[in-house]
Each structure stands twice: as C-alpha cells, then as structure tokens.
C-alpha cells in the first residue's frame, strides 16, 4: 500500500474509533464549554474589550482542550500494545504520524466549529476587519497546535507522567504559533492593522515543524 | 515435512551471535548465540524473567540488541524481511473497539494487501483457520480471553509469514482450543514455516515440536528434542 494509502487507512480507523468512543471530542467539548461559561461569568467586558481579549481567550481555550485529544491519540495505541503491531509491519512510521496529526486536526476543527458560535454569543463578538481571514488563521493555527502536539505526545508516550509531560513540552514550543494566532485574530476582530504578517508567520511555522516532525518521527517511534 | 530437515544445508532461519540486551543496568539477554534451522518448530521454555519475551521481541525487530548481531532469513536488517515475520505478543495487539474483521482489514492494508476482495478473502481465511467466525460483528473488547488470543494469532498469520514468533499463544485458552491451535502450528511447520513458541504449557506441543530450548537468566542453557531432557 502506498504512503498515502496507509495514511488514509489509519486516519479512517482513528475517526471510526473516535466516532464509537467519543472520548476525545466529549472531553474537549466539556472543557471548552467550561472555559467559555466561567470566563463570561468572571468578566463583563464591553464589546470593544471583548474584541481585544477574545483572540487570546479563544486560542488558549482551544490549546488546553486540544491537549485532551492529543493525549488520547496515543493512549489508544498503547492499549493492548497495538503500536507494536504497526511497528512490526512494513508501513512507514511517518504515515502513522501524518494520519494521527490529520485525525487530531479534524477533531479540534470540529470542536472549533461547535464552540465558535458560543464564543460569539457569550462575548458579543463582531469582527471589524476581513472576517474571511479568520478561516486560514484557524486552519493554520490548528495545524500548528496538532502537528507539534501529536509529535510531543508520542515522545511523552513512554514517560511515567505523560499527561503532565505533554503540556511541558508543547506549550513553550507553541509560543510563536500562539503569538501568531492571537495577534492575527485580534487584528481582524478590532480591525486595527493587518493580519498578513502573522498569517505568513503561521505558514512558515507549519512548514518548518511539519517537515521536522515527519523526518524525526521514525526515531521517536523506534525509541525503546 | 520441514524443508530444512530434508535439506540440512539450507540457510538457517535465525542466527544469533553474542546477543546482549540491556535495559538500563538490567541485562535481559546475556550473550545468546545460537542457530535455528528453517522449517522447524521451536518451543522456548524458562521461568519468568529468563529472557524469552525479550528474545522474541529482538527477533521481531521491536528491540535492538545492545551488543551482538541477529540474522533473520539471511539478513541482519530485520526491517527488510518484516513482511516475512509474524509476531503475536502476550497482549492482543488488537483494537478493542473494532470487530475482528475490521482489525484484520486494517492490518492487511499495512502489509500491502490492498484490493478489497483479496483482503476480505485473506482475512476470512485466517479467521476461519483459528476457528473463529469471520462474520462476528462484536468488538474484540467483548471477546472472551481465548477468542482474543485466537484473533491475535489470526493477525500474526495475515501476511503468510515464513517466520512466526508467538508469545504465550495458549494462555487463557481452553484445553480443546489449545489442542486445536497446537495442531494448526504443526501444520504451519509442515508447510515449511519456522516457528518460535514461548509457552509455559510445553506439554501441548510435546508431540509436534522439533526442539525445546530452555532459557535461564538471559541465556540458552539447554536445547533438546525431548521436553523432559530440555526441562532439566
């Protein structure tokens, strides 16, 4: 089977497993919902203040929620040591990585699609800049989170406290991407300045880290 | 019967030369050197911690020797012959949420069995060979332990391997099913496959095994065709 054939089969398998268990999606949804509700009770911002803080709030909520999905990704492969069945097969390691990253991208995107309307309602958001630019920012930002998250979740797989290890590894390396996502979103919501620079930064970040993760994943998978 | 028995000059299936495997300061294998002819059924015996599972994982390419070399089917690159190796571990290596057929269809894809019809036929064939029903829609997580073991064996047979590495295939399997599995393993040996079976129930294979290999403290300490002699 070709590289993309194996990626597609693994992705289909992961989506099917998530559809049946709904472990990651449910946990992410409840977590994000709590963030939205708690913050909306804690602050009572004006429309102008909302536009300034919403970018940060939304992305930090999605980042924390994504951690749940990222931990689930590999936990499934550890149950019954199924990962060993993949390792003894001739399938390339980076096809597994790509499938896992795409799966997480789909799950986090579903979460964003469900939660964004709630954010808009609770924080009375109305963008003053070009709203369509939020789409590439969401896609690029989500990919930046999941590509590194999938990689570092695999690294922390064999550590004793992997739930703690993943954020410790992921958050520092996600700072440039987070900066890009927050600033680009804020620029569009407030209508002040252009988001183009931050979008370009996200593109560069995604290209660099996707390439690095694909190249290094085999070493991570074969580590004992 | 076995190819290697009729041709003593045939290439050995496995050659281990001074294989040491350490996990930190613990040495699981302490200089294993041995040759194993092709087309034979080897039963590996030993107490817990003797290094049986580590030896099997090293042969499967899941663990790299700290020192020494292993040659499998004529090459030291296990990766290059992985399509000819079948590995069954103590855990099932199956997804609990999927049915047996769904599991095997996925793994068939990893071995390059792409075509829908060929893959379905192959999966049905191996599931039936371990006396399970290919049409069973229940997820593997709801199988009994014995059924899970048999489905795990089916997964190991999927790529029609030349070398089969089986870790505790009879654990939690009822005696009749275990006897049936032993007969199946003997048939595979008779078709020229090389089998390594780690088990604490060697009696099940007493009539069909070619050699019993006893391990102790990370070393092979005895090899004999008779279980009674090897166990001493």
Tab-separated table of C-alpha atoms in Angstrom:
chain	number	residue	atom	x	y	z
A	1	UNK	CA	0.000	0.000	0.000
A	2	UNK	CA	1.275	3.481	-0.777
A	3	UNK	CA	2.288	6.052	1.850
A	4	UNK	CA	-0.959	7.963	1.366
A	5	UNK	CA	-2.979	4.751	1.272
A	6	UNK	CA	-1.664	3.804	4.721
A	7	UNK	CA	-2.228	7.358	5.961
A	8	UNK	CA	-5.820	7.233	4.709
A	9	UNK	CA	-6.477	3.788	6.231
A	10	UNK	CA	-5.027	4.824	9.604
A	11	UNK	CA	-6.954	8.095	9.581
A	12	UNK	CA	-10.194	6.260	8.751
A	13	UNK	CA	-9.511	3.813	11.575
A	14	UNK	CA	-8.879	6.649	14.068
A	15	UNK	CA	-12.021	8.539	13.037
A	16	UNK	CA	-14.034	5.317	13.354
A	17	UNK	CA	-12.609	4.643	16.845
A	18	UNK	CA	-13.356	8.211	17.942
A	19	UNK	CA	-16.862	8.039	16.472
A	20	UNK	CA	-17.534	4.916	18.537
A	21	UNK	CA	-15.977	6.049	21.810
A	22	UNK	CA	-16.257	9.872	21.517
A	23	UNK	CA	-13.609	10.032	24.264
A	24	UNK	CA	-11.633	12.973	22.890
A	25	UNK	CA	-14.494	15.044	21.453
A	26	UNK	CA	-16.639	14.847	24.608
A	27	UNK	CA	-13.756	15.748	26.912
A	28	UNK	CA	-12.688	18.662	24.685
A	29	UNK	CA	-16.239	19.982	24.378
A	30	UNK	CA	-16.930	19.971	28.104
A	31	UNK	CA	-13.583	21.595	28.832
A	32	UNK	CA	-14.105	24.398	26.284
A	33	UNK	CA	-17.665	24.919	27.408
A	34	UNK	CA	-16.490	25.381	30.983
A	35	UNK	CA	-13.884	27.916	29.868
A	36	UNK	CA	-16.488	29.937	27.933
A	37	UNK	CA	-19.016	29.924	30.756
A	38	UNK	CA	-16.552	30.579	33.604
A	39	UNK	CA	-14.851	33.452	31.788
A	40	UNK	CA	-18.148	35.008	30.767
A	41	UNK	CA	-19.222	34.998	34.454
A	42	UNK	CA	-15.842	36.270	35.645
A	43	UNK	CA	-15.672	39.265	33.304
A	44	UNK	CA	-18.292	41.511	31.879
A	45	UNK	CA	-16.383	43.142	29.046
A	46	UNK	CA	-17.732	45.775	26.710
A	47	UNK	CA	-17.881	44.939	23.001
A	48	UNK	CA	-14.601	46.811	22.471
A	49	UNK	CA	-12.823	44.965	25.311
A	50	UNK	CA	-14.161	41.646	24.025
A	51	UNK	CA	-12.575	42.244	20.644
A	52	UNK	CA	-9.204	42.872	22.332
A	53	UNK	CA	-9.188	39.811	24.607
A	54	UNK	CA	-11.219	37.269	22.615
A	55	UNK	CA	-8.312	36.228	20.369
A	56	UNK	CA	-6.214	35.198	23.354
A	57	UNK	CA	-9.112	33.641	25.208
A	58	UNK	CA	-10.333	31.549	22.285
A	59	UNK	CA	-6.915	30.178	21.328
A	60	UNK	CA	-5.824	29.417	24.879
A	61	UNK	CA	-9.122	27.549	25.415
A	62	UNK	CA	-8.577	25.545	22.210
A	63	UNK	CA	-4.951	24.858	23.120
A	64	UNK	CA	-5.869	23.441	26.528
A	65	UNK	CA	-8.756	21.470	25.070
A	66	UNK	CA	-6.530	20.058	22.310
A	67	UNK	CA	-4.241	18.557	24.950
A	68	UNK	CA	-7.062	16.163	25.834
A	69	UNK	CA	-7.321	14.896	22.250
A	70	UNK	CA	-3.568	14.701	21.892
A	71	UNK	CA	-3.193	12.515	24.968
A	72	UNK	CA	-5.982	10.232	23.717
A	73	UNK	CA	-4.325	9.766	20.306
A	74	UNK	CA	-1.510	7.596	21.543
A	75	UNK	CA	-3.238	6.164	24.613
A	76	UNK	CA	-5.364	4.170	22.162
A	77	UNK	CA	-2.260	2.703	20.551
A	78	UNK	CA	-0.801	1.731	23.913
A	79	UNK	CA	-3.860	-0.273	24.966
A	80	UNK	CA	-3.109	-3.918	24.092
A	81	UNK	CA	0.242	-2.649	22.723
A	82	UNK	CA	-1.302	-2.207	19.266
A	83	UNK	CA	1.528	0.141	18.380
A	84	UNK	CA	3.833	-2.902	18.261
A	85	UNK	CA	1.644	-4.411	15.529
A	86	UNK	CA	2.271	-1.267	13.466
A	87	UNK	CA	5.995	-1.311	14.255
A	88	UNK	CA	6.479	-4.892	13.036
A	89	UNK	CA	4.637	-4.149	9.786
A	90	UNK	CA	6.354	-2.671	6.700
A	91	UNK	CA	4.224	0.503	6.949
A	92	UNK	CA	6.274	3.726	7.160
A	93	UNK	CA	6.385	5.445	10.552
A	94	UNK	CA	5.673	8.910	9.166
A	95	UNK	CA	2.429	7.681	7.537
A	96	UNK	CA	1.243	6.869	11.053
A	97	UNK	CA	2.324	10.309	12.252
A	98	UNK	CA	0.592	12.110	9.406
A	99	UNK	CA	-2.634	10.144	9.973
A	100	UNK	CA	-2.584	10.919	13.691
A	101	UNK	CA	-1.931	14.627	13.080
A	102	UNK	CA	-4.747	14.783	10.485
A	103	UNK	CA	-7.091	12.975	12.871
A	104	UNK	CA	-6.341	15.456	15.640
A	105	UNK	CA	-6.793	18.300	13.169
A	106	UNK	CA	-10.272	17.003	12.325
A	107	UNK	CA	-11.244	16.569	16.000
A	108	UNK	CA	-10.004	20.023	17.031
A	109	UNK	CA	-11.641	21.596	13.954
A	110	UNK	CA	-14.973	20.007	14.912
A	111	UNK	CA	-14.522	21.436	18.401
A	112	UNK	CA	-13.773	24.890	16.993
A	113	UNK	CA	-16.795	24.736	14.707
A	114	UNK	CA	-19.048	23.892	17.642
A	115	UNK	CA	-17.527	26.337	20.120
A	116	UNK	CA	-17.021	29.422	17.943
A	117	UNK	CA	-20.754	30.327	17.812
A	118	UNK	CA	-20.842	30.111	21.613
A	119	UNK	CA	-17.836	32.421	21.922
A	120	UNK	CA	-19.541	34.879	19.554
A	121	UNK	CA	-22.747	34.852	21.618
A	122	UNK	CA	-21.162	34.962	25.074
A	123	UNK	CA	-18.644	37.692	24.180
A	124	UNK	CA	-20.862	39.615	21.748
A	125	UNK	CA	-18.175	39.422	19.071
A	126	UNK	CA	-18.386	41.158	15.719
A	127	UNK	CA	-15.282	41.434	13.592
A	128	UNK	CA	-14.360	44.870	12.257
A	129	UNK	CA	-11.686	43.505	9.892
A	130	UNK	CA	-11.955	40.995	6.989
A	131	UNK	CA	-13.778	38.068	8.616
A	132	UNK	CA	-12.832	35.538	5.908
A	133	UNK	CA	-9.199	35.784	7.028
A	134	UNK	CA	-10.209	34.026	10.255
A	135	UNK	CA	-10.538	30.806	8.233
A	136	UNK	CA	-6.874	30.483	7.159
A	137	UNK	CA	-5.828	31.603	10.664
A	138	UNK	CA	-7.972	28.878	12.237
A	139	UNK	CA	-6.685	26.226	9.820
A	140	UNK	CA	-3.017	27.207	10.122
A	141	UNK	CA	-3.216	27.744	13.891
A	142	UNK	CA	-4.971	24.436	14.496
A	143	UNK	CA	-2.424	22.583	12.374
A	144	UNK	CA	0.422	24.281	14.299
A	145	UNK	CA	-1.065	23.004	17.580
A	146	UNK	CA	-1.786	19.455	16.456
A	147	UNK	CA	1.367	18.769	14.467
A	148	UNK	CA	3.649	19.534	17.407
A	149	UNK	CA	1.152	18.139	19.875
A	150	UNK	CA	0.993	14.796	18.062
A	151	UNK	CA	4.775	14.652	17.923
A	152	UNK	CA	5.374	15.541	21.563
A	153	UNK	CA	2.562	13.257	22.704
A	154	UNK	CA	4.485	10.430	21.006
A	155	UNK	CA	7.699	11.497	22.755
A	156	UNK	CA	5.999	11.542	26.152
A	157	UNK	CA	4.322	8.198	25.417
A	158	UNK	CA	6.748	6.104	27.406
A	159	UNK	CA	7.206	8.524	30.285
A	160	UNK	CA	5.520	7.793	33.573
A	161	UNK	CA	3.512	11.032	33.813
A	162	UNK	CA	2.768	11.703	30.173
A	163	UNK	CA	-0.313	13.867	30.853
A	164	UNK	CA	1.982	16.360	32.600
A	165	UNK	CA	4.890	15.916	30.216
A	166	UNK	CA	2.929	16.814	27.079
A	167	UNK	CA	2.000	20.405	28.084
A	168	UNK	CA	5.508	20.931	29.472
A	169	UNK	CA	6.995	20.070	26.096
A	170	UNK	CA	4.282	21.524	23.884
A	171	UNK	CA	3.496	24.925	25.383
A	172	UNK	CA	6.974	26.508	25.119
A	173	UNK	CA	7.427	25.417	21.508
A	174	UNK	CA	3.921	26.627	20.616
A	175	UNK	CA	4.582	30.200	21.795
A	176	UNK	CA	5.486	31.609	18.323
A	177	UNK	CA	2.409	29.958	16.785
A	178	UNK	CA	0.179	31.088	19.633
A	179	UNK	CA	1.510	34.614	19.239
A	180	UNK	CA	0.665	34.495	15.531
A	181	UNK	CA	-2.844	33.125	16.101
A	182	UNK	CA	-3.733	35.578	18.868
A	183	UNK	CA	-2.340	38.661	17.121
A	184	UNK	CA	-3.872	37.763	13.758
A	185	UNK	CA	-7.284	37.086	15.350
A	186	UNK	CA	-7.137	40.304	17.385
A	187	UNK	CA	-6.142	42.316	14.285
A	188	UNK	CA	-9.218	41.019	12.445
A	189	UNK	CA	-11.623	41.436	15.365
A	190	UNK	CA	-10.512	45.006	16.136
A	191	UNK	CA	-9.897	45.979	12.516
A	192	UNK	CA	-6.585	47.556	13.566
A	193	UNK	CA	-3.653	46.641	11.349
A	194	UNK	CA	-3.229	43.703	9.034
A	195	UNK	CA	-3.106	40.003	9.903
A	196	UNK	CA	-0.982	39.178	6.838
A	197	UNK	CA	2.346	39.158	8.685
A	198	UNK	CA	1.009	36.783	11.342
A	199	UNK	CA	-0.529	34.508	8.714
A	200	UNK	CA	2.841	34.358	6.939
A	201	UNK	CA	4.471	33.517	10.282
A	202	UNK	CA	1.973	30.687	10.814
A	203	UNK	CA	2.651	29.326	7.308
A	204	UNK	CA	6.409	29.314	7.953
A	205	UNK	CA	5.929	27.746	11.396
A	206	UNK	CA	3.713	24.993	9.981
A	207	UNK	CA	6.088	24.180	7.118
A	208	UNK	CA	9.157	24.008	9.402
A	209	UNK	CA	7.568	21.941	12.153
A	210	UNK	CA	5.618	19.603	9.849
A	211	UNK	CA	8.826	18.790	7.960
A	212	UNK	CA	10.844	18.319	11.164
A	213	UNK	CA	8.184	16.096	12.766
A	214	UNK	CA	7.819	13.930	9.643
A	215	UNK	CA	11.586	13.484	9.420
A	216	UNK	CA	12.122	12.729	13.103
A	217	UNK	CA	9.089	10.600	13.855
A	218	UNK	CA	10.652	7.259	12.940
A	219	UNK	CA	13.353	7.835	15.575
A	220	UNK	CA	10.679	8.600	18.167
A	221	UNK	CA	8.634	5.525	17.253
A	222	UNK	CA	11.605	3.171	17.393
A	223	UNK	CA	12.926	4.553	20.698
A	224	UNK	CA	12.897	1.908	23.436
B	1	UNK	CA	7.900	-32.469	6.363
B	2	UNK	CA	10.065	-29.453	7.033
B	3	UNK	CA	12.208	-28.074	4.246
B	4	UNK	CA	15.276	-27.688	6.459
B	5	UNK	CA	15.060	-31.248	7.679
B	6	UNK	CA	15.144	-32.568	4.151
B	7	UNK	CA	17.946	-30.168	3.244
B	8	UNK	CA	20.451	-29.773	6.064
B	9	UNK	CA	22.466	-27.201	4.080
B	10	UNK	CA	19.516	-24.792	3.881
B	11	UNK	CA	20.133	-21.305	5.233
B	12	UNK	CA	19.298	-21.108	8.959
B	13	UNK	CA	16.191	-19.060	9.645
B	14	UNK	CA	17.762	-17.317	12.620
B	15	UNK	CA	21.366	-16.861	13.694
B	16	UNK	CA	22.113	-15.071	16.965
B	17	UNK	CA	25.688	-14.155	17.699
B	18	UNK	CA	26.569	-12.953	21.188
B	19	UNK	CA	23.290	-11.083	21.594
B	20	UNK	CA	23.133	-8.938	24.700
B	21	UNK	CA	20.096	-6.834	25.525
B	22	UNK	CA	20.254	-4.447	28.429
B	23	UNK	CA	17.529	-2.280	29.907
B	24	UNK	CA	19.492	0.216	31.940
B	25	UNK	CA	21.580	-1.906	34.275
B	26	UNK	CA	19.417	-4.988	33.845
B	27	UNK	CA	20.646	-7.487	31.258
B	28	UNK	CA	17.647	-9.356	29.820
B	29	UNK	CA	19.789	-11.290	27.324
B	30	UNK	CA	23.376	-12.144	28.263
B	31	UNK	CA	25.184	-13.312	25.172
B	32	UNK	CA	22.754	-15.520	23.281
B	33	UNK	CA	24.497	-17.370	20.458
B	34	UNK	CA	22.541	-19.970	18.534
B	35	UNK	CA	21.458	-21.111	15.078
B	36	UNK	CA	17.933	-22.180	14.299
B	37	UNK	CA	17.214	-24.116	11.128
B	38	UNK	CA	14.343	-23.140	8.859
B	39	UNK	CA	11.104	-25.095	8.772
B	40	UNK	CA	11.155	-26.222	12.391
B	41	UNK	CA	9.042	-25.609	15.435
B	42	UNK	CA	10.997	-24.417	18.469
B	43	UNK	CA	9.438	-24.202	21.907
B	44	UNK	CA	11.142	-21.743	24.232
B	45	UNK	CA	10.915	-22.578	27.905
B	46	UNK	CA	12.056	-20.837	31.029
B	47	UNK	CA	10.940	-19.177	34.215
B	48	UNK	CA	9.600	-15.625	34.322
B	49	UNK	CA	12.436	-13.181	33.655
B	50	UNK	CA	14.522	-15.752	31.775
B	51	UNK	CA	14.581	-13.532	28.671
B	52	UNK	CA	12.110	-15.425	26.462
B	53	UNK	CA	9.929	-12.446	25.569
B	54	UNK	CA	12.951	-10.188	25.075
B	55	UNK	CA	14.437	-12.743	22.685
B	56	UNK	CA	11.194	-12.833	20.706
B	57	UNK	CA	10.916	-9.014	20.631
B	58	UNK	CA	14.512	-8.796	19.446
B	59	UNK	CA	13.812	-11.290	16.660
B	60	UNK	CA	10.714	-9.292	15.678
B	61	UNK	CA	12.772	-6.095	15.445
B	62	UNK	CA	10.926	-4.429	18.324
B	63	UNK	CA	14.084	-4.288	20.421
B	64	UNK	CA	17.602	-3.691	19.182
B	65	UNK	CA	20.425	-5.790	20.657
B	66	UNK	CA	22.744	-3.750	22.879
B	67	UNK	CA	25.611	-5.926	21.585
B	68	UNK	CA	25.886	-8.793	19.134
B	69	UNK	CA	24.042	-9.437	15.896
B	70	UNK	CA	20.942	-11.242	14.772
B	71	UNK	CA	20.497	-12.524	11.255
B	72	UNK	CA	16.970	-13.396	10.163
B	73	UNK	CA	16.202	-15.188	6.913
B	74	UNK	CA	19.706	-14.356	5.719
B	75	UNK	CA	19.860	-10.666	6.604
B	76	UNK	CA	20.795	-8.602	9.657
B	77	UNK	CA	18.243	-5.956	8.659
B	78	UNK	CA	15.038	-7.192	10.285
B	79	UNK	CA	13.151	-4.313	8.649
B	80	UNK	CA	13.918	-5.645	5.184
B	81	UNK	CA	12.281	-9.016	5.976
B	82	UNK	CA	9.458	-7.767	8.208
B	83	UNK	CA	6.843	-8.845	5.647
B	84	UNK	CA	8.011	-12.421	6.229
B	85	UNK	CA	7.697	-12.283	10.012
B	86	UNK	CA	4.525	-12.791	12.028
B	87	UNK	CA	4.510	-11.683	15.656
B	88	UNK	CA	1.988	-12.489	18.339
B	89	UNK	CA	2.592	-10.853	21.710
B	90	UNK	CA	1.162	-11.539	25.127
B	91	UNK	CA	-1.275	-8.585	24.786
B	92	UNK	CA	-3.626	-8.959	21.825
B	93	UNK	CA	-2.231	-6.136	19.595
B	94	UNK	CA	-5.831	-5.510	18.522
B	95	UNK	CA	-8.179	-2.536	18.856
B	96	UNK	CA	-10.864	-3.409	21.406
B	97	UNK	CA	-13.450	-1.088	19.792
B	98	UNK	CA	-13.342	-2.769	16.366
B	99	UNK	CA	-14.562	-6.196	15.263
B	100	UNK	CA	-12.076	-8.927	14.385
B	101	UNK	CA	-12.673	-8.421	10.662
B	102	UNK	CA	-12.229	-4.628	10.931
B	103	UNK	CA	-8.976	-5.115	12.825
B	104	UNK	CA	-7.615	-7.547	10.277
B	105	UNK	CA	-8.702	-5.406	7.324
B	106	UNK	CA	-6.705	-2.516	8.763
B	107	UNK	CA	-3.601	-4.634	9.354
B	108	UNK	CA	-3.948	-6.243	5.907
B	109	UNK	CA	-3.613	-2.738	4.451
B	110	UNK	CA	-0.378	-2.200	6.368
B	111	UNK	CA	1.027	-5.345	4.721
B	112	UNK	CA	0.087	-4.130	1.275
B	113	UNK	CA	-2.993	-6.331	0.810
B	114	UNK	CA	-4.945	-3.512	-0.800
B	115	UNK	CA	-7.555	-4.950	-3.072
B	116	UNK	CA	-10.865	-5.169	-1.194
B	117	UNK	CA	-11.739	-8.644	-2.376
B	118	UNK	CA	-8.273	-10.128	-1.808
B	119	UNK	CA	-8.057	-8.539	1.638
B	120	UNK	CA	-11.532	-9.746	2.655
B	121	UNK	CA	-10.802	-13.261	1.422
B	122	UNK	CA	-7.460	-13.379	3.226
B	123	UNK	CA	-8.937	-12.053	6.481
B	124	UNK	CA	-11.804	-14.572	6.340
B	125	UNK	CA	-9.339	-17.363	5.632
B	126	UNK	CA	-7.078	-16.642	8.618
B	127	UNK	CA	-10.006	-16.023	10.974
B	128	UNK	CA	-11.551	-19.340	9.947
B	129	UNK	CA	-8.171	-21.069	10.350
B	130	UNK	CA	-8.171	-20.182	14.067
B	131	UNK	CA	-11.753	-21.469	14.355
B	132	UNK	CA	-13.473	-18.108	14.749
B	133	UNK	CA	-16.407	-16.742	12.794
B	134	UNK	CA	-15.331	-14.012	10.327
B	135	UNK	CA	-18.874	-12.580	10.373
B	136	UNK	CA	-18.788	-11.937	14.124
B	137	UNK	CA	-19.613	-8.208	14.451
B	138	UNK	CA	-18.905	-7.910	18.160
B	139	UNK	CA	-15.965	-5.640	19.004
B	140	UNK	CA	-12.846	-7.507	20.113
B	141	UNK	CA	-13.176	-5.906	23.567
B	142	UNK	CA	-16.251	-8.097	24.117
B	143	UNK	CA	-14.489	-11.328	23.132
B	144	UNK	CA	-13.528	-13.898	25.743
B	145	UNK	CA	-9.800	-14.044	26.502
B	146	UNK	CA	-9.476	-17.263	24.497
B	147	UNK	CA	-11.197	-15.762	21.439
B	148	UNK	CA	-8.942	-12.719	21.699
B	149	UNK	CA	-5.864	-14.966	21.727
B	150	UNK	CA	-7.067	-16.752	18.618
B	151	UNK	CA	-7.848	-13.483	16.823
B	152	UNK	CA	-4.384	-12.298	17.791
B	153	UNK	CA	-2.922	-15.429	16.192
B	154	UNK	CA	-5.012	-14.723	13.083
B	155	UNK	CA	-3.476	-11.243	12.897
B	156	UNK	CA	0.022	-12.751	13.074
B	157	UNK	CA	-0.829	-15.130	10.215
B	158	UNK	CA	-2.295	-12.418	7.991
B	159	UNK	CA	0.831	-11.816	5.905
B	160	UNK	CA	1.521	-15.562	5.472
B	161	UNK	CA	4.902	-15.226	7.243
B	162	UNK	CA	7.877	-17.572	6.885
B	163	UNK	CA	8.892	-16.955	10.487
B	164	UNK	CA	6.294	-16.936	13.251
B	165	UNK	CA	7.100	-15.611	16.720
B	166	UNK	CA	4.409	-16.487	19.244
B	167	UNK	CA	4.492	-15.323	22.842
B	168	UNK	CA	2.212	-17.368	25.098
B	169	UNK	CA	-0.351	-18.306	22.436
B	170	UNK	CA	-2.132	-20.740	24.773
B	171	UNK	CA	-2.561	-18.525	27.815
B	172	UNK	CA	-6.215	-18.389	28.913
B	173	UNK	CA	-7.271	-20.650	26.060
B	174	UNK	CA	-9.402	-23.670	26.985
B	175	UNK	CA	-7.692	-27.034	26.560
B	176	UNK	CA	-9.634	-28.107	23.454
B	177	UNK	CA	-8.908	-24.819	21.661
B	178	UNK	CA	-5.274	-25.017	22.761
B	179	UNK	CA	-5.001	-28.511	21.238
B	180	UNK	CA	-6.521	-27.175	18.010
B	181	UNK	CA	-4.036	-24.324	17.970
B	182	UNK	CA	-1.169	-26.785	18.517
B	183	UNK	CA	-2.358	-28.805	15.508
B	184	UNK	CA	-2.539	-25.598	13.434
B	185	UNK	CA	1.032	-24.691	14.441
B	186	UNK	CA	2.238	-28.170	13.457
B	187	UNK	CA	0.533	-27.797	10.062
B	188	UNK	CA	2.310	-24.499	9.513
B	189	UNK	CA	5.651	-26.080	10.372
B	190	UNK	CA	4.851	-28.864	7.910
B	191	UNK	CA	4.313	-26.202	5.245
B	192	UNK	CA	7.937	-25.079	5.786
B	193	UNK	CA	7.426	-22.204	8.206
B	194	UNK	CA	9.745	-21.645	11.145
B	195	UNK	CA	8.018	-21.158	14.481
B	196	UNK	CA	9.240	-19.947	17.850
B	197	UNK	CA	6.680	-20.506	20.572
B	198	UNK	CA	7.184	-19.159	24.069
B	199	UNK	CA	4.932	-21.067	26.431
B	200	UNK	CA	4.508	-22.230	29.981
B	201	UNK	CA	2.462	-25.172	28.682
B	202	UNK	CA	5.087	-27.049	26.630
B	203	UNK	CA	3.178	-30.301	27.065
B	204	UNK	CA	0.720	-29.096	24.425
B	205	UNK	CA	3.494	-29.114	21.831
B	206	UNK	CA	5.394	-32.183	23.062
B	207	UNK	CA	4.326	-34.320	20.114
B	208	UNK	CA	4.815	-31.706	17.422
B	209	UNK	CA	7.829	-29.587	18.461
B	210	UNK	CA	11.182	-30.228	16.820
B	211	UNK	CA	13.207	-28.780	19.645
B	212	UNK	CA	12.745	-27.433	23.155
B	213	UNK	CA	15.011	-24.516	24.022
B	214	UNK	CA	15.425	-23.738	27.692
B	215	UNK	CA	16.452	-20.245	28.780
B	216	UNK	CA	17.660	-19.125	32.156
B	217	UNK	CA	18.955	-15.710	33.284
B	218	UNK	CA	19.156	-14.385	29.715
B	219	UNK	CA	21.000	-17.366	28.254
B	220	UNK	CA	20.098	-20.513	26.353
B	221	UNK	CA	21.058	-23.277	28.759
B	222	UNK	CA	19.648	-26.368	27.081
B	223	UNK	CA	18.362	-27.478	23.684
B	224	UNK	CA	16.863	-30.881	23.123
B	225	UNK	CA	14.258	-32.640	21.053
B	226	UNK	CA	12.832	-34.181	24.213
B	227	UNK	CA	10.891	-31.939	26.552
B	228	UNK	CA	11.930	-33.942	29.598
B	229	UNK	CA	15.649	-33.540	28.826
B	230	UNK	CA	15.367	-29.840	27.900
B	231	UNK	CA	13.447	-29.063	31.076
B	232	UNK	CA	16.206	-30.399	33.317
